[in-house]
XYZ file of N, CA and C in Angstrom:
594
model
N -24.219 5.547 31.377
C -23.021 6.148 30.796
C -21.754 5.484 31.345
N -21.743 5.183 32.646
C -20.582 4.528 33.243
C -20.391 3.130 32.666
N -21.518 2.436 32.435
C -21.444 1.096 31.856
C -20.875 1.160 30.440
N -21.335 2.151 29.669
C -20.852 2.316 28.296
C -19.360 2.612 28.281
N -18.925 3.451 29.219
C -17.502 3.786 29.306
C -16.670 2.557 29.675
N -17.194 1.778 30.631
C -16.494 0.565 31.058
C -16.385 -0.429 29.902
N -17.468 -0.577 29.150
C -17.455 -1.484 27.998
C -16.464 -1.011 26.935
N -16.394 0.292 26.776
C -15.454 0.863 25.802
C -14.019 0.561 26.210
N -13.725 0.693 27.509
C -12.379 0.396 28.010
C -12.049 -1.092 27.846
N -13.037 -1.947 28.115
C -12.825 -3.393 27.984
C -12.557 -3.757 26.533
N -13.350 -3.173 25.624
C -13.163 -3.439 24.192
C -11.793 -2.972 23.722
N -11.406 -1.779 24.171
C -10.109 -1.228 23.792
C -8.975 -2.112 24.307
N -9.095 -2.554 25.567
C -8.065 -3.416 26.157
C -7.981 -4.744 25.410
N -9.143 -5.282 25.032
C -9.180 -6.534 24.272
C -8.511 -6.391 22.921
N -8.747 -5.273 22.254
C -8.128 -5.031 20.946
C -6.615 -4.901 21.076
N -6.160 -4.218 22.141
C -4.718 -4.086 22.358
C -4.076 -5.444 22.618
N -4.770 -6.288 23.371
C -4.254 -7.621 23.669
C -4.130 -8.457 22.396
N -5.159 -8.397 21.547
C -5.127 -9.137 20.287
C -3.993 -8.639 19.391
N -3.809 -7.313 19.365
C -2.735 -6.732 18.559
C -1.380 -7.188 19.081
N -1.209 -7.186 20.411
C 0.044 -7.624 21.021
C 0.330 -9.084 20.698
N -0.692 -9.926 20.824
C -0.523 -11.355 20.531
C -0.149 -11.569 19.071
N -0.771 -10.790 18.178
C -0.467 -10.901 16.749
C 0.973 -10.484 16.476
N 1.407 -9.386 17.119
C 2.792 -8.925 16.970
C 3.773 -10.006 17.423
N 3.518 -10.597 18.585
C 4.416 -11.612 19.138
C 4.459 -12.838 18.230
N 3.304 -13.237 17.703
C 3.253 -14.390 16.805
C 4.053 -14.128 15.535
N 3.852 -12.955 14.946
C 4.585 -12.623 13.717
C 6.079 -12.519 13.975
N 6.448 -11.951 15.120
C 7.866 -11.819 15.454
C 8.509 -13.187 15.629
N 7.822 -14.092 16.327
C 8.376 -15.427 16.548
C 8.501 -16.188 15.232
N 7.523 -15.997 14.336
C 7.599 -16.652 13.027
C 8.746 -16.095 12.202
N 8.940 -14.786 12.294
C 10.028 -14.155 11.551
C 11.381 -14.645 12.051
N 11.540 -14.694 13.364
C 12.810 -15.114 13.945
C 13.090 -16.586 13.673
N 12.019 -17.373 13.494
C 12.190 -18.799 13.207
C 12.338 -19.051 11.705
N 12.299 -17.978 10.925
C 12.436 -18.116 9.483
C 11.240 -18.765 8.820
N 10.072 -18.633 9.427
C 8.876 -19.307 8.906
C 7.970 -18.394 8.077
N 8.367 -17.137 7.926
C 7.576 -16.237 7.093
C 8.012 -16.384 5.645
N 7.046 -16.586 4.762
C 7.355 -16.754 3.348
C 7.019 -15.482 2.578
N 7.748 -15.263 1.512
C 7.535 -14.077 0.685
C 6.829 -14.495 -0.603
N 5.696 -13.842 -0.883
C 4.940 -14.107 -2.106
C 5.009 -12.864 -2.981
N 5.926 -12.875 -3.941
C 6.133 -11.711 -4.799
C 5.051 -11.640 -5.876
N 4.489 -10.453 -6.035
C 3.494 -10.227 -7.071
C 3.566 -8.768 -7.516
N 3.051 -8.486 -8.692
C 3.023 -7.112 -9.172
C 2.097 -6.302 -8.272
N 2.621 -5.283 -7.633
C 1.858 -4.502 -6.665
C 1.785 -3.042 -7.088
N 0.572 -2.519 -7.121
C 0.370 -1.095 -7.398
C 0.648 -0.338 -6.101
N 1.825 0.270 -6.028
C 2.279 0.879 -4.778
C 1.400 2.058 -4.363
N 1.084 2.945 -5.288
C 0.285 4.120 -4.931
C -1.103 3.702 -4.452
N -1.645 2.631 -5.026
C -2.949 2.126 -4.596
C -2.864 1.569 -3.171
N -1.793 0.814 -2.901
C -1.616 0.239 -1.560
C -1.464 1.346 -0.516
N -0.662 2.358 -0.834
C -0.452 3.466 0.101
C -1.776 4.191 0.369
N -2.529 4.467 -0.676
C -3.798 5.188 -0.531
C -4.780 4.416 0.344
N -4.833 3.095 0.160
C -5.757 2.288 0.957
C -5.368 2.280 2.432
N -4.063 2.179 2.710
C -3.618 2.187 4.106
C -3.907 3.549 4.737
N -3.643 4.616 4.016
C -3.919 5.953 4.528
C -5.404 6.109 4.847
N -6.260 5.637 3.951
C -7.711 5.738 4.164
C -8.141 5.054 5.458
N -7.455 3.978 5.826
C -7.838 3.244 7.043
C -7.549 4.037 8.313
N -6.730 5.100 8.210
C -6.420 5.931 9.377
C -7.082 7.311 9.307
N -7.917 7.538 8.297
C -8.508 8.857 8.098
C -9.400 9.276 9.266
N -10.180 8.345 9.801
C -11.069 8.664 10.921
C -10.271 9.028 12.164
N -9.229 8.257 12.451
C -8.380 8.522 13.622
C -7.704 9.880 13.506
N -7.201 10.189 12.311
C -6.531 11.478 12.095
C -7.526 12.628 12.220
N -8.724 12.448 11.675
C -9.750 13.495 11.750
C -10.158 13.742 13.200
N -10.237 12.672 13.995
C -10.602 12.790 15.405
C -9.570 13.627 16.158
N -8.293 13.471 15.801
C -7.222 14.235 16.443
C -7.015 15.599 15.782
N -7.760 15.850 14.704
C -7.681 17.109 13.951
C -6.279 17.359 13.404
N -5.662 16.285 12.889
C -4.385 16.436 12.205
C -4.588 16.088 10.735
N -3.786 16.704 9.890
C -3.883 16.448 8.456
C -3.151 15.158 8.110
N -3.795 14.305 7.323
C -3.186 13.064 6.853
C -3.342 13.034 5.339
N -2.226 13.054 4.617
C -2.336 13.100 3.158
C -1.202 12.323 2.484
N -1.407 12.067 1.196
C -0.424 11.365 0.384
C 0.047 12.294 -0.721
N 1.324 12.630 -0.713
C 1.927 13.431 -1.777
C 2.535 12.478 -2.804
N 1.845 12.305 -3.908
C 2.282 11.368 -4.928
C 2.527 12.137 -6.218
N 3.711 12.687 -6.346
C 3.998 13.584 -7.454
C 4.497 12.871 -8.704
N 5.136 11.705 -8.534
C 5.770 11.117 -9.700
C 5.649 9.603 -9.819
N 4.979 8.961 -8.874
C 4.944 7.490 -8.906
C 3.539 6.934 -9.076
N 2.609 7.735 -9.524
C 1.229 7.278 -9.675
C 1.145 6.079 -10.615
N 0.513 5.016 -10.129
C 0.300 3.836 -10.961
C 1.483 2.901 -11.078
N 2.606 3.214 -10.421
C 3.764 2.334 -10.532
C 3.449 0.962 -9.947
N 3.882 -0.069 -10.650
C 3.714 -1.443 -10.182
C 5.103 -2.058 -10.044
N 5.363 -2.628 -8.889
C 6.669 -3.248 -8.665
C 6.471 -4.660 -8.125
N 7.434 -5.556 -8.360
C 7.343 -6.905 -7.803
C 7.734 -6.903 -6.336
N 6.789 -7.166 -5.476
C 7.072 -7.206 -4.034
C 5.964 -7.995 -3.351
N 6.099 -8.202 -2.061
C 5.051 -8.870 -1.295
C 4.103 -7.810 -0.757
N 2.918 -7.754 -1.322
C 1.935 -6.735 -0.975
C 1.595 -6.751 0.514
N 1.532 -7.950 1.101
C 1.163 -8.071 2.526
C 2.153 -7.360 3.424
N 3.437 -7.621 3.207
C 4.458 -7.036 4.067
C 4.603 -5.537 3.812
N 4.470 -5.128 2.566
C 4.530 -3.698 2.266
C 3.426 -2.952 3.000
N 2.221 -3.501 2.958
C 1.093 -2.863 3.648
C 1.279 -2.867 5.162
N 1.828 -3.949 5.705
C 2.040 -3.999 7.153
C 3.088 -2.982 7.591
N 4.113 -2.804 6.778
C 5.120 -1.773 7.067
C 4.460 -0.400 7.089
N 3.678 -0.116 6.049
C 2.996 1.177 5.954
C 2.018 1.381 7.108
N 1.268 0.336 7.439
C 0.294 0.439 8.529
C 0.965 0.808 9.837
N 2.090 0.165 10.128
C 2.768 0.438 11.396
C 3.375 1.828 11.429
N 4.003 2.236 10.327
C 4.622 3.557 10.294
C 3.580 4.667 10.371
N 2.482 4.513 9.644
C 1.430 5.538 9.672
C 0.715 5.526 11.017
N 0.494 4.341 11.571
C -0.126 4.237 12.889
C 0.697 4.970 13.937
N 2.016 4.753 13.938
C 2.894 5.445 14.881
C 2.858 6.948 14.667
N 2.911 7.363 13.397
C 2.935 8.792 13.084
C 1.673 9.480 13.597
N 0.532 8.860 13.375
C -0.738 9.440 13.853
C -0.783 9.433 15.375
N -0.334 8.329 15.979
C -0.384 8.202 17.447
C 0.476 9.247 18.146
N 1.680 9.509 17.600
C 2.620 10.405 18.264
C 2.538 11.850 17.786
N 1.521 12.167 16.998
C 1.326 13.540 16.524
C 0.061 14.112 17.145
N 0.211 15.195 17.897
C -0.926 15.820 18.556
C -1.486 16.981 17.746
N -0.661 17.579 16.908
C -1.131 18.647 16.040
C -0.217 18.731 14.817
N -0.785 19.246 13.740
C 0.021 19.359 12.529
C -0.398 18.354 11.480
N 0.564 17.550 11.008
C 0.263 16.684 9.871
C 1.085 15.406 9.854
N 0.570 14.447 9.108
C 1.288 13.226 8.748
C 1.229 13.150 7.229
N 2.387 13.163 6.595
C 2.445 13.185 5.132
C 3.212 11.965 4.633
N 2.577 11.206 3.770
C 3.226 10.061 3.139
C 3.598 10.478 1.718
N 4.819 10.177 1.299
C 5.246 10.532 -0.044
C 6.002 9.368 -0.678
N 6.016 9.337 -1.988
C 6.768 8.299 -2.701
C 7.470 8.940 -3.884
N 8.711 8.555 -4.091
C 9.480 9.136 -5.193
C 10.590 8.187 -5.605
N 11.113 8.415 -6.809
C 12.238 7.646 -7.309
C 13.532 8.312 -6.872
N 14.492 7.485 -6.489
C 15.793 8.007 -6.064
C 16.885 7.111 -6.645
N 17.947 7.740 -7.124
C 19.109 6.993 -7.592
C 20.188 7.115 -6.530
N 20.527 5.987 -5.906
C 21.506 5.988 -4.820
C 22.580 4.948 -5.109
N 23.820 5.394 -5.231
C 24.940 4.495 -5.530
C 24.642 3.632 -6.756
N 24.113 4.278 -7.802
C 23.788 3.617 -9.066
C 22.649 2.608 -8.950
N 21.970 2.594 -7.837
C 20.827 1.697 -7.652
C 19.542 2.514 -7.683
N 18.588 2.074 -8.490
C 17.298 2.746 -8.547
C 16.449 2.294 -7.364
N 15.942 3.251 -6.627
C 15.101 2.945 -5.471
C 13.754 3.639 -5.585
N 12.753 3.006 -5.016
C 11.491 3.678 -4.757
C 11.502 3.986 -3.270
N 11.514 5.258 -2.925
C 11.520 5.669 -1.521
C 10.113 6.070 -1.097
N 9.627 5.442 -0.038
C 8.333 5.791 0.548
C 8.590 6.353 1.929
N 8.208 7.609 2.141
C 8.470 8.275 3.420
C 7.185 8.566 4.168
N 7.247 8.434 5.487
C 6.145 8.818 6.375
C 6.699 9.878 7.317
N 6.263 11.117 7.115
C 6.799 12.246 7.877
C 5.705 12.846 8.742
N 6.019 13.095 10.013
C 5.029 13.667 10.917
C 5.584 14.890 11.634
N 4.690 15.602 12.292
C 5.083 16.768 13.098
C 4.881 16.450 14.574
N 5.147 15.202 14.925
C 4.902 14.726 16.278
C 6.003 15.039 17.271
N 6.084 14.204 18.312
C 6.963 14.484 19.445
C 8.444 14.339 19.114
N 8.750 13.568 18.063
C 10.147 13.387 17.692
C 10.885 12.442 18.630
N 12.101 12.076 18.237
C 12.889 11.107 18.995
C 14.326 11.613 19.116
N 14.843 11.620 20.315
C 16.222 12.033 20.543
C 17.172 11.059 19.846
N 18.270 11.600 19.308
C 19.215 10.795 18.542
C 19.735 9.591 19.318
N 19.880 9.720 20.626
C 20.425 8.616 21.418
C 19.487 7.411 21.465
N 18.217 7.614 21.063
C 17.257 6.517 21.065
C 17.023 5.939 19.670
N 17.660 6.482 18.648
C 17.354 6.087 17.271
C 17.551 4.597 17.004
N 18.626 4.020 17.507
C 18.856 2.596 17.281
C 17.977 1.746 18.187
N 17.722 2.209 19.373
C 16.971 1.432 20.355
C 15.549 1.127 19.910
N 14.919 2.051 19.171
C 13.497 1.889 18.865
C 13.203 0.715 17.948
N 14.238 0.163 17.303
C 14.028 -1.000 16.450
C 14.215 -2.308 17.222
N 14.568 -2.202 18.511
C 14.734 -3.389 19.333
C 13.387 -3.854 19.879
N 13.316 -5.127 20.221
C 12.071 -5.703 20.723
C 11.683 -5.121 22.076
N 10.384 -4.879 22.228
C 9.791 -4.432 23.496
C 10.441 -3.161 24.037
N 10.847 -2.270 23.129
C 11.444 -1.020 23.573
C 10.637 0.157 23.069
N 10.445 1.143 23.946
C 9.806 2.399 23.592
C 10.608 3.527 24.196
N 10.685 4.631 23.471
C 11.420 5.783 23.974
C 10.824 6.268 25.284
N 9.510 6.117 25.443
C 8.836 6.638 26.634
C 8.913 5.703 27.827
N 9.630 4.580 27.674
C 9.599 3.602 28.751
C 10.272 4.101 30.022
N 11.201 5.039 29.904
C 11.940 5.495 31.073
C 11.218 6.527 31.893
N 10.163 7.128 31.333
C 9.416 8.101 32.107
C 7.931 7.816 31.929
N 7.107 8.817 31.817
C 5.669 8.560 31.769
C 5.302 7.848 30.481
N 4.496 6.787 30.606
C 4.046 6.058 29.444
C 2.738 6.667 28.976
N 2.837 7.841 28.364
C 1.650 8.545 27.878
C 1.061 7.836 26.665
N 1.931 7.146 25.908
C 1.495 6.485 24.686
C 1.496 4.974 24.886
N 0.390 4.331 24.461
C 0.263 2.891 24.619
C 1.074 2.167 23.553
N 1.425 0.919 23.865
C 2.159 0.107 22.909
C 3.122 -0.809 23.625
N 3.550 -1.866 22.923
C 4.454 -2.833 23.544
C 5.855 -2.774 22.960
N 6.071 -1.920 21.977
C 7.406 -1.762 21.428
C 7.828 -2.857 20.471
N 6.869 -3.409 19.725
C 7.205 -4.437 18.739
C 7.006 -3.967 17.308
N 6.259 -2.893 17.135
C 5.896 -2.437 15.791
C 7.084 -2.169 14.890
N 8.056 -1.386 15.369
C 9.201 -1.044 14.528
C 10.166 -2.218 14.355
N 10.167 -3.140 15.315
C 10.958 -4.355 15.149
C 10.436 -5.143 13.957
N 9.100 -5.261 13.875
C 8.493 -5.966 12.746
C 8.693 -5.205 11.448
N 8.609 -3.885 11.498
C 8.846 -3.075 10.301
C 10.230 -3.390 9.737
N 11.222 -3.416 10.603
C 12.588 -3.693 10.184
C 12.717 -5.086 9.569
N 12.077 -6.063 10.189
C 12.178 -7.433 9.690
C 11.381 -7.639 8.413
N 10.204 -7.009 8.306
C 9.422 -7.105 7.081
C 10.154 -6.427 5.920
N 10.834 -5.308 6.217
C 11.605 -4.619 5.184
C 12.695 -5.545 4.638
N 13.372 -6.250 5.533
C 14.402 -7.191 5.091
C 13.811 -8.280 4.213
N 12.621 -8.745 4.555
C 11.979 -9.816 3.788
C 11.711 -9.404 2.353
N 11.365 -8.135 2.128
C 11.068 -7.690 0.762
C 12.286 -7.038 0.104
N 13.454 -7.187 0.737
C 14.688 -6.673 0.158
C 14.853 -5.178 0.273
N 14.152 -4.565 1.211
C 14.212 -3.117 1.391
C 15.019 -2.768 2.640
N 15.345 -1.500 2.765
C 15.981 -0.995 3.975
C 15.135 0.158 4.503
N 15.381 0.530 5.751
C 14.616 1.623 6.355
C 15.572 2.593 7.044
N 15.292 3.866 6.918
C 16.104 4.883 7.584
C 15.178 5.872 8.268
N 15.748 6.665 9.148
C 14.919 7.641 9.858
C 15.707 8.893 10.177
N 14.983 9.996 10.263
C 15.521 11.244 10.793
C 14.501 11.759 11.792
N 14.969 12.281 12.904
C 14.034 12.742 13.926
C 14.759 13.591 14.959
N 14.046 14.581 15.454
C 14.532 15.404 16.550
C 13.380 15.675 17.507
N 13.672 15.744 18.804
C 12.606 16.020 19.774
C 11.877 17.320 19.441
N 10.566 17.245 19.399
C 9.743 18.413 19.135
C 9.666 18.822 17.684
N 10.425 18.133 16.818
C 10.458 18.487 15.396
C 9.830 17.422 14.503
N 9.349 16.352 15.098
C 8.734 15.298 14.298
C 9.735 14.256 13.830
N 9.229 13.286 13.060
C 10.052 12.181 12.575
C 9.743 11.895 11.119
N 10.708 11.287 10.447
C 10.509 10.844 9.077
C 11.140 9.468 8.918
N 10.317 8.472 8.620
C 10.791 7.117 8.360
C 10.670 6.866 6.856
N 11.729 6.328 6.257
C 11.736 6.094 4.813
C 12.080 4.646 4.496
N 11.262 4.034 3.656
C 11.516 2.690 3.160
C 12.189 2.835 1.802
N 13.333 2.187 1.629
C 14.073 2.242 0.372
C 13.929 0.884 -0.329
N 13.166 0.843 -1.416
C 12.904 -0.400 -2.133
C 13.682 -0.402 -3.444
N 14.669 -1.294 -3.586
C 15.448 -1.340 -4.837
C 14.570 -1.735 -6.018
N 14.767 -1.069 -7.147
C 14.035 -1.372 -8.374
C 15.030 -1.851 -9.425
N 14.822 -3.038 -9.933
C 15.766 -3.589 -10.898
C 15.488 -3.116 -12.317
N 14.213 -3.101 -12.701
C 13.895 -2.823 -14.101
C 13.001 -1.601 -14.304
N 12.688 -0.885 -13.199
C 11.783 0.255 -13.341
C 12.494 1.421 -14.005
N 11.777 2.127 -14.860
C 12.342 3.276 -15.550
C 11.970 4.559 -14.829
N 12.904 5.527 -14.824
C 12.627 6.813 -14.187
C 11.907 7.714 -15.177
């Protein structure tokens, strides 16, 4: 049993190292302007559902609800880079599941008209630990975590949201957040739609 536990820790550490190296590589490529955008017709609801499914086991293990509320955008296809959209979703949902100990993680998508611009808004809302307002800007900086100043209860190197921000820029989207300590967080991707009908 001790050997199995040790092997599990080694495997977990190896996976974290690979993830960190991948984050650093992608960040360096982004900063060097070497990431290319391949626009294609993307079924957004399908992409969201697939990413959510990849976290279903983790959410079930923590006994938190993970669901997709898709009331009005089923089947919508938009021109975007599917790879970066999925990576944004993966990081946001991964964080939401990681920082939520009880309750739910809900992903939703809806059309919004903002300043005469049609947007597809994709939100990831959780009932997790939340983030104090004074840290809201900091969390998008490289190698920064809100928990860095005290106990590091949650693992991570603080690159995920930096990449989310940069990937959003690559696909012409913006990201916003609302969060309060103990009240959870909501991250929203705002994707401009040029020709989509409401």
